[in-house]
Amino acid sequence: MMVQKSYFKTKDYCKVKFSLNPENAESVSIRGLNGDWNEAVDMKKKKDGSFSVEVKLPKESEHQFKYLVNETEWLNDTEADNEVPNEYGGTNSVLSL
């Protein structure tokens, strides 16, 4: 798991690259970015079996998120900035920009 942040002095957003390499995964999406848990950000599968995607998010913002693998398994990002409890008794990853 990996989260890379790229800031630009003249832009009001941060480019964030999410990378994940779960075993036996056919699909991976990110849920929760910009507070939207219904709209998925689909990650693209690479030849080596890993998944990645780049998104632009507003600077000075905070986002709770989780990965959804194969539409059934929820995963947190171990390299996220923080984790917070969620309403389902688990935790969400937190990205701070």
PDB file of N, CA, C and O in Angstrom, residues 3 5 7 14 16 18 33 57-65 79-84 93-97:
ATOM      1  N   VAL A   3       0.603   5.751  -0.561  1.00  0.00           N
ATOM      2  CA  VAL A   3      -0.042   7.007  -0.915  1.00  0.00           C
ATOM      3  C   VAL A   3       1.065   8.023  -1.158  1.00  0.00           C
ATOM      4  O   VAL A   3       1.870   8.289  -0.278  1.00  0.00           O
ATOM      5  N   LYS A   5       1.866  11.975  -2.364  1.00  0.00           N
ATOM      6  CA  LYS A   5       1.255  13.291  -2.541  1.00  0.00           C
ATOM      7  C   LYS A   5       2.204  14.193  -3.327  1.00  0.00           C
ATOM      8  O   LYS A   5       3.390  14.249  -3.024  1.00  0.00           O
ATOM      9  N   TYR A   7       2.423  18.182  -4.437  1.00  0.00           N
ATOM     10  CA  TYR A   7       1.856  19.524  -4.302  1.00  0.00           C
ATOM     11  C   TYR A   7       2.423  20.432  -5.394  1.00  0.00           C
ATOM     12  O   TYR A   7       3.568  20.279  -5.805  1.00  0.00           O
ATOM     13  N   CYS A  14      -3.937  18.981  -4.760  1.00  0.00           N
ATOM     14  CA  CYS A  14      -2.806  18.083  -4.574  1.00  0.00           C
ATOM     15  C   CYS A  14      -3.086  16.835  -5.407  1.00  0.00           C
ATOM     16  O   CYS A  14      -4.197  16.316  -5.389  1.00  0.00           O
ATOM     17  N   VAL A  16      -2.720  13.018  -5.810  1.00  0.00           N
ATOM     18  CA  VAL A  16      -2.455  11.908  -4.905  1.00  0.00           C
ATOM     19  C   VAL A  16      -2.489  10.609  -5.708  1.00  0.00           C
ATOM     20  O   VAL A  16      -3.447  10.337  -6.428  1.00  0.00           O
ATOM     21  N   PHE A  18      -2.577   6.615  -5.380  1.00  0.00           N
ATOM     22  CA  PHE A  18      -2.867   5.483  -4.504  1.00  0.00           C
ATOM     23  C   PHE A  18      -2.379   4.215  -5.197  1.00  0.00           C
ATOM     24  O   PHE A  18      -2.653   4.005  -6.385  1.00  0.00           O
ATOM     25  N   LEU A  33     -13.633   9.328  -0.726  1.00  0.00           N
ATOM     26  CA  LEU A  33     -12.933  10.574  -1.056  1.00  0.00           C
ATOM     27  C   LEU A  33     -13.935  11.700  -1.277  1.00  0.00           C
ATOM     28  O   LEU A  33     -15.007  11.491  -1.842  1.00  0.00           O
ATOM     29  N   LEU A  57      -7.148  16.244  -5.396  1.00  0.00           N
ATOM     30  CA  LEU A  57      -7.968  16.582  -4.237  1.00  0.00           C
ATOM     31  C   LEU A  57      -7.597  17.975  -3.746  1.00  0.00           C
ATOM     32  O   LEU A  57      -6.438  18.385  -3.864  1.00  0.00           O
ATOM     33  N   PRO A  58      -8.563  18.699  -3.176  1.00  0.00           N
ATOM     34  CA  PRO A  58      -8.287  20.066  -2.725  1.00  0.00           C
ATOM     35  C   PRO A  58      -7.188  20.116  -1.659  1.00  0.00           C
ATOM     36  O   PRO A  58      -7.144  19.261  -0.763  1.00  0.00           O
ATOM     37  N   LYS A  59      -6.322  21.121  -1.766  1.00  0.00           N
ATOM     38  CA  LYS A  59      -5.313  21.346  -0.724  1.00  0.00           C
ATOM     39  C   LYS A  59      -6.003  21.694   0.586  1.00  0.00           C
ATOM     40  O   LYS A  59      -7.134  22.206   0.587  1.00  0.00           O
ATOM     41  N   GLU A  60      -5.313  21.434   1.682  1.00  0.00           N
ATOM     42  CA  GLU A  60      -5.801  21.749   3.030  1.00  0.00           C
ATOM     43  C   GLU A  60      -7.161  21.108   3.301  1.00  0.00           C
ATOM     44  O   GLU A  60      -8.065  21.743   3.839  1.00  0.00           O
ATOM     45  N   SER A  61      -7.298  19.855   2.887  1.00  0.00           N
ATOM     46  CA  SER A  61      -8.537  19.110   3.139  1.00  0.00           C
ATOM     47  C   SER A  61      -8.193  17.773   3.782  1.00  0.00           C
ATOM     48  O   SER A  61      -7.035  17.360   3.808  1.00  0.00           O
ATOM     49  N   GLU A  62      -9.211  17.125   4.328  1.00  0.00           N
ATOM     50  CA  GLU A  62      -9.026  15.827   4.963  1.00  0.00           C
ATOM     51  C   GLU A  62     -10.081  14.873   4.410  1.00  0.00           C
ATOM     52  O   GLU A  62     -11.228  15.261   4.225  1.00  0.00           O
ATOM     53  N   HIS A  63      -9.676  13.630   4.136  1.00  0.00           N
ATOM     54  CA  HIS A  63     -10.563  12.668   3.502  1.00  0.00           C
ATOM     55  C   HIS A  63     -10.487  11.322   4.213  1.00  0.00           C
ATOM     56  O   HIS A  63      -9.400  10.771   4.376  1.00  0.00           O
ATOM     57  N   GLN A  64     -11.640  10.813   4.624  1.00  0.00           N
ATOM     58  CA  GLN A  64     -11.709   9.435   5.104  1.00  0.00           C
ATOM     59  C   GLN A  64     -11.931   8.557   3.881  1.00  0.00           C
ATOM     60  O   GLN A  64     -12.651   8.935   2.959  1.00  0.00           O
ATOM     61  N   PHE A  65     -11.297   7.381   3.873  1.00  0.00           N
ATOM     62  CA  PHE A  65     -11.464   6.490   2.732  1.00  0.00           C
ATOM     63  C   PHE A  65     -11.162   5.054   3.121  1.00  0.00           C
ATOM     64  O   PHE A  65     -10.570   4.778   4.164  1.00  0.00           O
ATOM     65  N   GLU A  79      -0.467   3.090   5.242  1.00  0.00           N
ATOM     66  CA  GLU A  79       0.396   4.269   5.122  1.00  0.00           C
ATOM     67  C   GLU A  79      -0.394   5.570   5.102  1.00  0.00           C
ATOM     68  O   GLU A  79       0.159   6.622   4.795  1.00  0.00           O
ATOM     69  N   ALA A  80      -1.672   5.501   5.450  1.00  0.00           N
ATOM     70  CA  ALA A  80      -2.485   6.720   5.521  1.00  0.00           C
ATOM     71  C   ALA A  80      -1.995   7.587   6.679  1.00  0.00           C
ATOM     72  O   ALA A  80      -1.259   7.130   7.562  1.00  0.00           O
ATOM     73  N   ASP A  81      -2.419   8.842   6.690  1.00  0.00           N
ATOM     74  CA  ASP A  81      -1.981   9.780   7.722  1.00  0.00           C
ATOM     75  C   ASP A  81      -2.564   9.456   9.094  1.00  0.00           C
ATOM     76  O   ASP A  81      -1.985   9.803  10.123  1.00  0.00           O
ATOM     77  N   ASN A  82      -3.723   8.798   9.112  1.00  0.00           N
ATOM     78  CA  ASN A  82      -4.382   8.516  10.380  1.00  0.00           C
ATOM     79  C   ASN A  82      -5.480   7.473  10.147  1.00  0.00           C
ATOM     80  O   ASN A  82      -5.790   7.138   9.010  1.00  0.00           O
ATOM     81  N   GLU A  83      -6.046   6.982  11.236  1.00  0.00           N
ATOM     82  CA  GLU A  83      -7.237   6.129  11.187  1.00  0.00           C
ATOM     83  C   GLU A  83      -8.226   6.670  12.206  1.00  0.00           C
ATOM     84  O   GLU A  83      -7.826   7.126  13.272  1.00  0.00           O
ATOM     85  N   VAL A  84      -9.509   6.620  11.855  1.00  0.00           N
ATOM     86  CA  VAL A  84     -10.548   7.069  12.781  1.00  0.00           C
ATOM     87  C   VAL A  84     -11.644   6.002  12.837  1.00  0.00           C
ATOM     88  O   VAL A  84     -11.877   5.293  11.856  1.00  0.00           O
ATOM     89  N   SER A  93      -9.392   4.881   6.943  1.00  0.00           N
ATOM     90  CA  SER A  93      -8.120   5.570   6.726  1.00  0.00           C
ATOM     91  C   SER A  93      -8.406   7.059   6.560  1.00  0.00           C
ATOM     92  O   SER A  93      -9.471   7.451   6.081  1.00  0.00           O
ATOM     93  N   VAL A  94      -7.432   7.885   6.940  1.00  0.00           N
ATOM     94  CA  VAL A  94      -7.572   9.337   6.793  1.00  0.00           C
ATOM     95  C   VAL A  94      -6.388   9.868   6.007  1.00  0.00           C
ATOM     96  O   VAL A  94      -5.237   9.554   6.297  1.00  0.00           O
ATOM     97  N   LEU A  95      -6.684  10.699   5.001  1.00  0.00           N
ATOM     98  CA  LEU A  95      -5.680  11.378   4.196  1.00  0.00           C
ATOM     99  C   LEU A  95      -5.773  12.868   4.499  1.00  0.00           C
ATOM    100  O   LEU A  95      -6.836  13.460   4.356  1.00  0.00           O
ATOM    101  N   SER A  96      -4.671  13.447   4.946  1.00  0.00           N
ATOM    102  CA  SER A  96      -4.626  14.884   5.256  1.00  0.00           C
ATOM    103  C   SER A  96      -3.751  15.589   4.238  1.00  0.00           C
ATOM    104  O   SER A  96      -2.601  15.219   4.040  1.00  0.00           O
ATOM    105  N   LEU A  97      -4.312  16.607   3.588  1.00  0.00           N
ATOM    106  CA  LEU A  97      -3.568  17.349   2.565  1.00  0.00           C
ATOM    107  C   LEU A  97      -3.299  18.763   3.000  1.00  0.00           C
ATOM    108  O   LEU A  97      -3.974  19.309   3.822  1.00  0.00           O
TER     109      LEU A  97
END
